[in-house]
């Protein structure tokens, strides 16, 4: 792996850790100004809308457990199990596209509840 790949994997780990800790202030500098987010519920929403819609007002998750964390060019492919604080978990796959050292795009593919 290259140092660029290592740095991007570390950014991805930090992104998920900040989500668990409810720290959007740590995530904002990780994202490009033109950042977009897509999922089955959201189609290329911009950075401001991402923080409004996708960051819960209170803690929801107790942890993310990476099952796949694979650098592929400018992308990092992430497969994880997310555990909810109130119980239950689910799996998702995400592709995280980088421009340089910042996240430019996240695309989420919903998995199943466990």
Coordinates of C-alpha atoms in Angstrom, one line a residue:
X1 CA 0.0 0.0 0.0
X2 CA 1.2 3.5 -0.7
X3 CA 1.4 6.3 1.9
X4 CA -1.6 8.0 0.0
X5 CA -3.7 4.8 0.5
X6 CA -2.6 4.6 4.2
X7 CA -3.6 8.3 4.7
X8 CA -7.0 7.8 3.0
X9 CA -7.7 4.7 5.1
X10 CA -6.9 6.7 8.2
X11 CA -9.2 9.5 7.1
X12 CA -12.0 7.0 6.6
X13 CA -11.5 5.5 10.1
X14 CA -11.5 9.1 11.5
X15 CA -14.7 9.9 9.6
X16 CA -16.6 7.0 11.2
X17 CA -15.1 7.6 14.6
X18 CA -16.3 11.3 14.4
X19 CA -19.8 10.0 13.5
X20 CA -19.9 7.8 16.6
X21 CA -18.7 10.7 18.8
X22 CA -21.1 13.2 17.2
X23 CA -18.2 15.5 16.0
X24 CA -19.2 17.0 12.7
X25 CA -16.6 19.7 13.5
X26 CA -14.0 17.1 12.9
X27 CA -15.5 16.0 9.6
X28 CA -16.1 19.3 7.9
X29 CA -12.3 19.8 7.2
X30 CA -12.1 16.3 5.8
X31 CA -14.6 17.1 3.0
X32 CA -14.1 19.1 -0.2
X33 CA -16.2 22.2 -0.8
X34 CA -18.0 20.3 -3.6
X35 CA -18.7 17.2 -1.5
X36 CA -21.8 15.1 -2.4
X37 CA -23.5 12.3 -0.7
X38 CA -25.8 9.7 -2.3
X39 CA -27.8 6.8 -0.9
X40 CA -31.1 5.1 -1.7
X41 CA -32.7 8.0 0.1
X42 CA -30.5 10.9 -1.1
X43 CA -29.3 11.7 -4.6
X44 CA -26.1 13.7 -4.7
X45 CA -27.0 16.0 -1.8
X46 CA -24.5 18.8 -1.1
X47 CA -22.3 19.3 1.9
X48 CA -24.7 21.5 3.9
X49 CA -27.7 19.1 3.3
X50 CA -25.5 16.1 4.3
X51 CA -24.9 17.6 7.7
X52 CA -28.6 18.5 8.1
X53 CA -30.0 15.1 7.1
X54 CA -27.3 12.6 7.8
X55 CA -26.0 13.7 11.2
X56 CA -28.4 12.7 13.9
X57 CA -29.1 15.2 16.7
X58 CA -28.2 12.6 19.3
X59 CA -26.1 9.5 19.4
X60 CA -27.6 6.6 17.5
X61 CA -24.7 4.2 17.0
X62 CA -22.5 2.5 19.5
X63 CA -20.0 1.3 16.9
X64 CA -19.0 0.6 13.3
X65 CA -17.1 -2.6 12.7
X66 CA -15.1 -2.6 9.5
X67 CA -15.5 -5.9 7.5
X68 CA -13.9 -4.5 4.4
X69 CA -11.7 -1.4 4.0
X70 CA -10.1 -1.5 0.5
X71 CA -8.3 1.3 -1.3
X72 CA -8.9 1.3 -5.0
X73 CA -7.4 4.3 -6.8
X74 CA -9.1 7.4 -5.6
X75 CA -11.8 5.3 -3.9
X76 CA -12.0 3.5 -0.6
X77 CA -14.5 0.7 -0.5
X78 CA -16.0 0.3 3.0
X79 CA -18.1 -2.6 4.2
X80 CA -19.2 -2.4 7.8
X81 CA -21.6 -3.5 10.5
X82 CA -23.2 -0.7 12.4
X83 CA -24.5 -1.3 15.9
X84 CA -27.3 0.8 17.2
X85 CA -27.3 2.0 20.8
X86 CA -30.8 0.7 21.4
X87 CA -30.0 -2.7 20.0
X88 CA -29.8 -4.2 16.6
X89 CA -27.3 -3.8 13.8
X90 CA -27.1 -3.7 10.0
X91 CA -24.5 -3.9 7.2
X92 CA -23.8 -1.4 4.5
X93 CA -21.3 -0.9 1.8
X94 CA -20.0 2.6 0.9
X95 CA -17.6 4.0 -1.7
X96 CA -15.7 7.0 -0.6
X97 CA -14.1 9.0 -3.4
X98 CA -11.2 11.2 -2.6
X99 CA -9.8 14.3 -4.3
X100 CA -6.3 14.5 -3.0
X101 CA -6.5 14.1 0.8
X102 CA -10.1 15.1 1.1
X103 CA -13.4 13.2 0.7
X104 CA -15.3 14.4 -2.4
X105 CA -18.1 11.9 -2.6
X106 CA -19.8 9.2 -0.5
X107 CA -22.2 6.7 -2.0
X108 CA -24.0 4.4 0.3
X109 CA -25.5 1.0 -0.7
X110 CA -27.9 -0.1 2.0
X111 CA -27.5 -3.6 3.3
X112 CA -29.7 -5.7 5.6
X113 CA -30.6 -5.6 9.2
X114 CA -29.0 -8.3 11.4

